[in-house]
Amino acid sequence: AVAKLVTGKIAINSGGEFRAPTTTQITSETSDKSWDNKSGGEFVHNDGLIYITNAASYNIDNTGVGNFYDLTTAAGGGGYDISLVSAVIVENNFNHGVAGTAGTLRANNQDLTVNGTFELSASTNAKFYGGSGAQNFNNVKLGNGCVFSTSSAINVNSFRNFGGTVT
């Protein structure tokens, strides 16, 4: 079995299937969808990590079948956006902002469910804007200097704020 896959983009077409290795790192798609699980596509997470660290703005579309297990996202800094264009479910942990870069994670009124911990990393001043979609989190960890903002009610079991801003 492959332990790690490094690629520029993942696109799962209708009728296609992607069985993830332990770690899938997506590093270079910046013009459209870094993750594109199209309607009719199937993603099998195998308890693995999808790690998207692009240098600019990008989109995540998980319209097809299958949830993420662990998801880590970052963009090339504060001026870049990571946009959800479909509902996203993360069965374990979602960490936004790694390696000194974060950008703004925008749910764009899509539903976001994280069954483990949703963490905005302090070292990056990560930002999350939820919009009006359903926001369901088991745990939220908001780092110093980070922003957590949503216009809808959120469902959360534990919210730990280490110096961030909540609006």
PDB file of C-alpha atoms in Angstrom:
ATOM      1  CA  ALA A   1       0.000   0.000   0.000  1.00  0.00           C
ATOM      2  CA  VAL A   2       1.115   3.550  -0.735  1.00  0.00           C
ATOM      3  CA  ALA A   3       1.870   5.474   2.461  1.00  0.00           C
ATOM      4  CA  LYS A   4       1.969   8.975   0.897  1.00  0.00           C
ATOM      5  CA  LEU A   5       0.798  10.506  -2.359  1.00  0.00           C
ATOM      6  CA  VAL A   6       1.918  14.008  -3.392  1.00  0.00           C
ATOM      7  CA  THR A   7      -0.023  15.542  -6.277  1.00  0.00           C
ATOM      8  CA  GLY A   8      -1.213  18.874  -7.655  1.00  0.00           C
ATOM      9  CA  LYS A   9      -4.943  18.079  -7.552  1.00  0.00           C
ATOM     10  CA  ILE A  10      -7.441  15.294  -6.873  1.00  0.00           C
ATOM     11  CA  ALA A  11     -10.375  14.990  -9.291  1.00  0.00           C
ATOM     12  CA  ILE A  12     -12.761  12.043  -8.922  1.00  0.00           C
ATOM     13  CA  ASN A  13     -15.065  11.796 -11.936  1.00  0.00           C
ATOM     14  CA  SER A  14     -18.519  10.228 -12.017  1.00  0.00           C
ATOM     15  CA  GLY A  15     -18.040   6.461 -11.816  1.00  0.00           C
ATOM     16  CA  GLY A  16     -14.487   6.916 -10.513  1.00  0.00           C
ATOM     17  CA  GLU A  17     -13.079   6.010  -7.112  1.00  0.00           C
ATOM     18  CA  PHE A  18     -10.130   7.273  -5.063  1.00  0.00           C
ATOM     19  CA  ARG A  19      -8.893   5.085  -2.211  1.00  0.00           C
ATOM     20  CA  ALA A  20      -6.666   7.319  -0.115  1.00  0.00           C
ATOM     21  CA  PRO A  21      -3.282   6.282   1.266  1.00  0.00           C
ATOM     22  CA  THR A  22      -2.224   7.252   4.800  1.00  0.00           C
ATOM     23  CA  THR A  23      -1.423  10.808   3.620  1.00  0.00           C
ATOM     24  CA  THR A  24      -2.451  12.614   0.445  1.00  0.00           C
ATOM     25  CA  GLN A  25      -0.714  15.975  -0.005  1.00  0.00           C
ATOM     26  CA  ILE A  26      -2.096  18.376  -2.607  1.00  0.00           C
ATOM     27  CA  THR A  27       0.376  21.139  -3.369  1.00  0.00           C
ATOM     28  CA  SER A  28      -0.081  23.050  -6.607  1.00  0.00           C
ATOM     29  CA  GLU A  29      -3.639  23.499  -7.914  1.00  0.00           C
ATOM     30  CA  THR A  30      -4.454  27.171  -7.467  1.00  0.00           C
ATOM     31  CA  SER A  31      -6.870  28.119 -10.231  1.00  0.00           C
ATOM     32  CA  ASP A  32      -9.927  26.068  -9.341  1.00  0.00           C
ATOM     33  CA  LYS A  33     -10.652  23.000  -7.220  1.00  0.00           C
ATOM     34  CA  SER A  34      -7.753  21.368  -5.414  1.00  0.00           C
ATOM     35  CA  TRP A  35     -10.199  18.700  -4.232  1.00  0.00           C
ATOM     36  CA  ASP A  36     -12.941  17.833  -6.726  1.00  0.00           C
ATOM     37  CA  ASN A  37     -15.079  14.789  -5.885  1.00  0.00           C
ATOM     38  CA  LYS A  38     -17.718  15.158  -8.591  1.00  0.00           C
ATOM     39  CA  SER A  39     -21.287  13.873  -8.396  1.00  0.00           C
ATOM     40  CA  GLY A  40     -21.121  10.119  -8.939  1.00  0.00           C
ATOM     41  CA  GLY A  41     -17.498   9.923  -7.745  1.00  0.00           C
ATOM     42  CA  GLU A  42     -16.485   7.945  -4.670  1.00  0.00           C
ATOM     43  CA  PHE A  43     -13.832   8.766  -2.088  1.00  0.00           C
ATOM     44  CA  VAL A  44     -12.687   6.120   0.423  1.00  0.00           C
ATOM     45  CA  HIS A  45     -10.643   7.841   3.160  1.00  0.00           C
ATOM     46  CA  ASN A  46      -9.029   4.741   4.735  1.00  0.00           C
ATOM     47  CA  ASP A  47      -8.570   6.755   7.974  1.00  0.00           C
ATOM     48  CA  GLY A  48      -6.065   8.941   6.099  1.00  0.00           C
ATOM     49  CA  LEU A  49      -5.111  12.624   6.014  1.00  0.00           C
ATOM     50  CA  ILE A  50      -5.882  14.936   3.097  1.00  0.00           C
ATOM     51  CA  TYR A  51      -3.346  17.770   3.393  1.00  0.00           C
ATOM     52  CA  ILE A  52      -3.909  20.738   1.039  1.00  0.00           C
ATOM     53  CA  THR A  53      -1.168  23.389   1.152  1.00  0.00           C
ATOM     54  CA  ASN A  54      -1.355  25.559  -1.938  1.00  0.00           C
ATOM     55  CA  ALA A  55       0.283  28.931  -2.488  1.00  0.00           C
ATOM     56  CA  ALA A  56      -2.906  30.766  -3.463  1.00  0.00           C
ATOM     57  CA  SER A  57      -6.723  30.572  -3.282  1.00  0.00           C
ATOM     58  CA  TYR A  58      -8.530  27.315  -4.092  1.00  0.00           C
ATOM     59  CA  ASN A  59     -11.847  25.444  -3.744  1.00  0.00           C
ATOM     60  CA  ILE A  60     -12.882  22.191  -2.081  1.00  0.00           C
ATOM     61  CA  ASP A  61     -15.804  20.326  -3.680  1.00  0.00           C
ATOM     62  CA  ASN A  62     -16.899  17.020  -2.127  1.00  0.00           C
ATOM     63  CA  THR A  63     -20.204  16.576  -3.967  1.00  0.00           C
ATOM     64  CA  GLY A  64     -19.576  12.860  -4.596  1.00  0.00           C
ATOM     65  CA  VAL A  65     -19.777  10.001  -2.091  1.00  0.00           C
ATOM     66  CA  GLY A  66     -17.417   9.801   0.896  1.00  0.00           C
ATOM     67  CA  ASN A  67     -16.318  11.963   3.822  1.00  0.00           C
ATOM     68  CA  PHE A  68     -12.877  13.124   4.864  1.00  0.00           C
ATOM     69  CA  TYR A  69     -11.238  11.430   7.854  1.00  0.00           C
ATOM     70  CA  ASP A  70      -8.552  14.032   8.703  1.00  0.00           C
ATOM     71  CA  LEU A  71      -8.308  17.281   6.712  1.00  0.00           C
ATOM     72  CA  THR A  72      -5.610  19.967   6.919  1.00  0.00           C
ATOM     73  CA  THR A  73      -5.766  23.148   4.842  1.00  0.00           C
ATOM     74  CA  ALA A  74      -3.582  26.206   4.281  1.00  0.00           C
ATOM     75  CA  ALA A  75      -3.160  28.842   1.573  1.00  0.00           C
ATOM     76  CA  GLY A  76      -0.361  31.231   0.723  1.00  0.00           C
ATOM     77  CA  GLY A  77      -1.180  33.726   3.469  1.00  0.00           C
ATOM     78  CA  GLY A  78      -3.826  36.096   4.751  1.00  0.00           C
ATOM     79  CA  GLY A  79      -4.894  37.384   1.344  1.00  0.00           C
ATOM     80  CA  TYR A  80      -6.001  34.011   0.010  1.00  0.00           C
ATOM     81  CA  ASP A  81      -9.272  32.093   0.383  1.00  0.00           C
ATOM     82  CA  ILE A  82     -10.106  28.418   0.693  1.00  0.00           C
ATOM     83  CA  SER A  83     -13.740  28.047  -0.305  1.00  0.00           C
ATOM     84  CA  LEU A  84     -16.115  25.152   0.287  1.00  0.00           C
ATOM     85  CA  VAL A  85     -18.397  24.696  -2.726  1.00  0.00           C
ATOM     86  CA  SER A  86     -20.312  21.754  -1.228  1.00  0.00           C
ATOM     87  CA  ALA A  87     -21.143  20.427   2.213  1.00  0.00           C
ATOM     88  CA  VAL A  88     -18.123  18.871   3.932  1.00  0.00           C
ATOM     89  CA  ILE A  89     -18.030  16.224   6.666  1.00  0.00           C
ATOM     90  CA  VAL A  90     -14.775  15.456   8.468  1.00  0.00           C
ATOM     91  CA  GLU A  91     -15.068  12.294  10.542  1.00  0.00           C
ATOM     92  CA  ASN A  92     -12.068  13.091  12.757  1.00  0.00           C
ATOM     93  CA  ASN A  93      -9.990  16.331  12.846  1.00  0.00           C
ATOM     94  CA  PHE A  94      -9.843  19.431  10.653  1.00  0.00           C
ATOM     95  CA  ASN A  95      -6.818  21.708  11.118  1.00  0.00           C
ATOM     96  CA  HIS A  96      -6.808  25.006   9.238  1.00  0.00           C
ATOM     97  CA  GLY A  97      -3.511  26.867   9.077  1.00  0.00           C
ATOM     98  CA  VAL A  98      -0.163  25.101   9.072  1.00  0.00           C
ATOM     99  CA  ALA A  99       3.476  25.826   8.264  1.00  0.00           C
ATOM    100  CA  GLY A 100       3.161  29.567   8.829  1.00  0.00           C
ATOM    101  CA  THR A 101       0.388  30.108   6.260  1.00  0.00           C
ATOM    102  CA  ALA A 102      -3.352  29.964   6.589  1.00  0.00           C
ATOM    103  CA  GLY A 103      -5.571  32.175   4.479  1.00  0.00           C
ATOM    104  CA  THR A 104      -9.293  32.433   5.132  1.00  0.00           C
ATOM    105  CA  LEU A 105     -11.465  29.322   5.163  1.00  0.00           C
ATOM    106  CA  ARG A 106     -14.903  30.237   3.823  1.00  0.00           C
ATOM    107  CA  ALA A 107     -17.782  27.790   4.186  1.00  0.00           C
ATOM    108  CA  ASN A 108     -19.821  29.958   1.777  1.00  0.00           C
ATOM    109  CA  ASN A 109     -23.135  28.981   3.372  1.00  0.00           C
ATOM    110  CA  GLN A 110     -22.312  25.268   2.934  1.00  0.00           C
ATOM    111  CA  ASP A 111     -22.781  22.830   5.813  1.00  0.00           C
ATOM    112  CA  LEU A 112     -19.611  21.888   7.703  1.00  0.00           C
ATOM    113  CA  THR A 113     -19.475  19.015  10.196  1.00  0.00           C
ATOM    114  CA  VAL A 114     -16.343  18.072  12.140  1.00  0.00           C
ATOM    115  CA  ASN A 115     -16.777  15.064  14.420  1.00  0.00           C
ATOM    116  CA  GLY A 116     -13.372  15.533  16.083  1.00  0.00           C
ATOM    117  CA  THR A 117     -11.533  18.826  16.664  1.00  0.00           C
ATOM    118  CA  PHE A 118     -11.725  21.852  14.353  1.00  0.00           C
ATOM    119  CA  GLU A 119      -8.526  23.816  15.010  1.00  0.00           C
ATOM    120  CA  LEU A 120      -7.505  27.252  13.777  1.00  0.00           C
ATOM    121  CA  SER A 121      -3.730  27.324  14.301  1.00  0.00           C
ATOM    122  CA  ALA A 122      -2.364  30.202  16.366  1.00  0.00           C
ATOM    123  CA  SER A 123       0.923  30.575  14.501  1.00  0.00           C
ATOM    124  CA  THR A 124      -0.886  31.602  11.315  1.00  0.00           C
ATOM    125  CA  ASN A 125      -3.718  33.944  12.392  1.00  0.00           C
ATOM    126  CA  ALA A 126      -6.127  31.617  10.575  1.00  0.00           C
ATOM    127  CA  LYS A 127      -9.657  32.816   9.822  1.00  0.00           C
ATOM    128  CA  PHE A 128     -12.943  30.920   9.423  1.00  0.00           C
ATOM    129  CA  TYR A 129     -16.137  32.453   8.025  1.00  0.00           C
ATOM    130  CA  GLY A 130     -19.041  30.028   8.195  1.00  0.00           C
ATOM    131  CA  GLY A 131     -21.890  31.942   6.633  1.00  0.00           C
ATOM    132  CA  SER A 132     -25.430  30.638   7.065  1.00  0.00           C
ATOM    133  CA  GLY A 133     -24.909  26.894   6.542  1.00  0.00           C
ATOM    134  CA  ALA A 134     -25.205  24.397   9.397  1.00  0.00           C
ATOM    135  CA  GLN A 135     -22.001  24.352  11.476  1.00  0.00           C
ATOM    136  CA  ASN A 136     -21.543  21.238  13.650  1.00  0.00           C
ATOM    137  CA  PHE A 137     -18.372  20.665  15.661  1.00  0.00           C
ATOM    138  CA  ASN A 138     -17.455  18.268  18.418  1.00  0.00           C
ATOM    139  CA  ASN A 139     -14.594  20.512  19.580  1.00  0.00           C
ATOM    140  CA  VAL A 140     -13.280  23.894  18.409  1.00  0.00           C
ATOM    141  CA  LYS A 141      -9.794  25.111  19.303  1.00  0.00           C
ATOM    142  CA  LEU A 142      -9.289  28.792  18.404  1.00  0.00           C
ATOM    143  CA  GLY A 143      -5.666  29.917  18.474  1.00  0.00           C
ATOM    144  CA  ASN A 144      -4.322  33.315  19.527  1.00  0.00           C
ATOM    145  CA  GLY A 145      -4.932  35.905  16.795  1.00  0.00           C
ATOM    146  CA  CYS A 146      -7.363  33.682  14.865  1.00  0.00           C
ATOM    147  CA  VAL A 147     -10.951  34.580  13.853  1.00  0.00           C
ATOM    148  CA  PHE A 148     -14.056  32.360  14.039  1.00  0.00           C
ATOM    149  CA  SER A 149     -17.136  33.974  12.499  1.00  0.00           C
ATOM    150  CA  THR A 150     -20.504  32.586  11.418  1.00  0.00           C
ATOM    151  CA  SER A 151     -23.943  34.063  10.829  1.00  0.00           C
ATOM    152  CA  SER A 152     -25.744  30.836  11.722  1.00  0.00           C
ATOM    153  CA  ALA A 153     -26.196  28.997  14.977  1.00  0.00           C
ATOM    154  CA  ILE A 154     -23.417  26.504  15.649  1.00  0.00           C
ATOM    155  CA  ASN A 155     -23.625  23.185  17.427  1.00  0.00           C
ATOM    156  CA  VAL A 156     -20.486  22.549  19.459  1.00  0.00           C
ATOM    157  CA  ASN A 157     -19.670  20.379  22.465  1.00  0.00           C
ATOM    158  CA  SER A 158     -16.471  22.197  23.495  1.00  0.00           C
ATOM    159  CA  PHE A 159     -15.114  25.602  22.413  1.00  0.00           C
ATOM    160  CA  ARG A 160     -11.622  26.549  23.645  1.00  0.00           C
ATOM    161  CA  ASN A 161     -10.474  30.088  22.860  1.00  0.00           C
ATOM    162  CA  PHE A 162      -6.758  30.801  23.322  1.00  0.00           C
ATOM    163  CA  GLY A 163      -6.902  34.507  22.414  1.00  0.00           C
ATOM    164  CA  GLY A 164      -8.870  34.513  19.140  1.00  0.00           C
ATOM    165  CA  THR A 165     -11.875  36.567  18.067  1.00  0.00           C
ATOM    166  CA  VAL A 166     -15.405  35.149  17.860  1.00  0.00           C
ATOM    167  CA  THR A 167     -18.107  37.039  15.940  1.00  0.00           C
TER     168      THR A 167
END
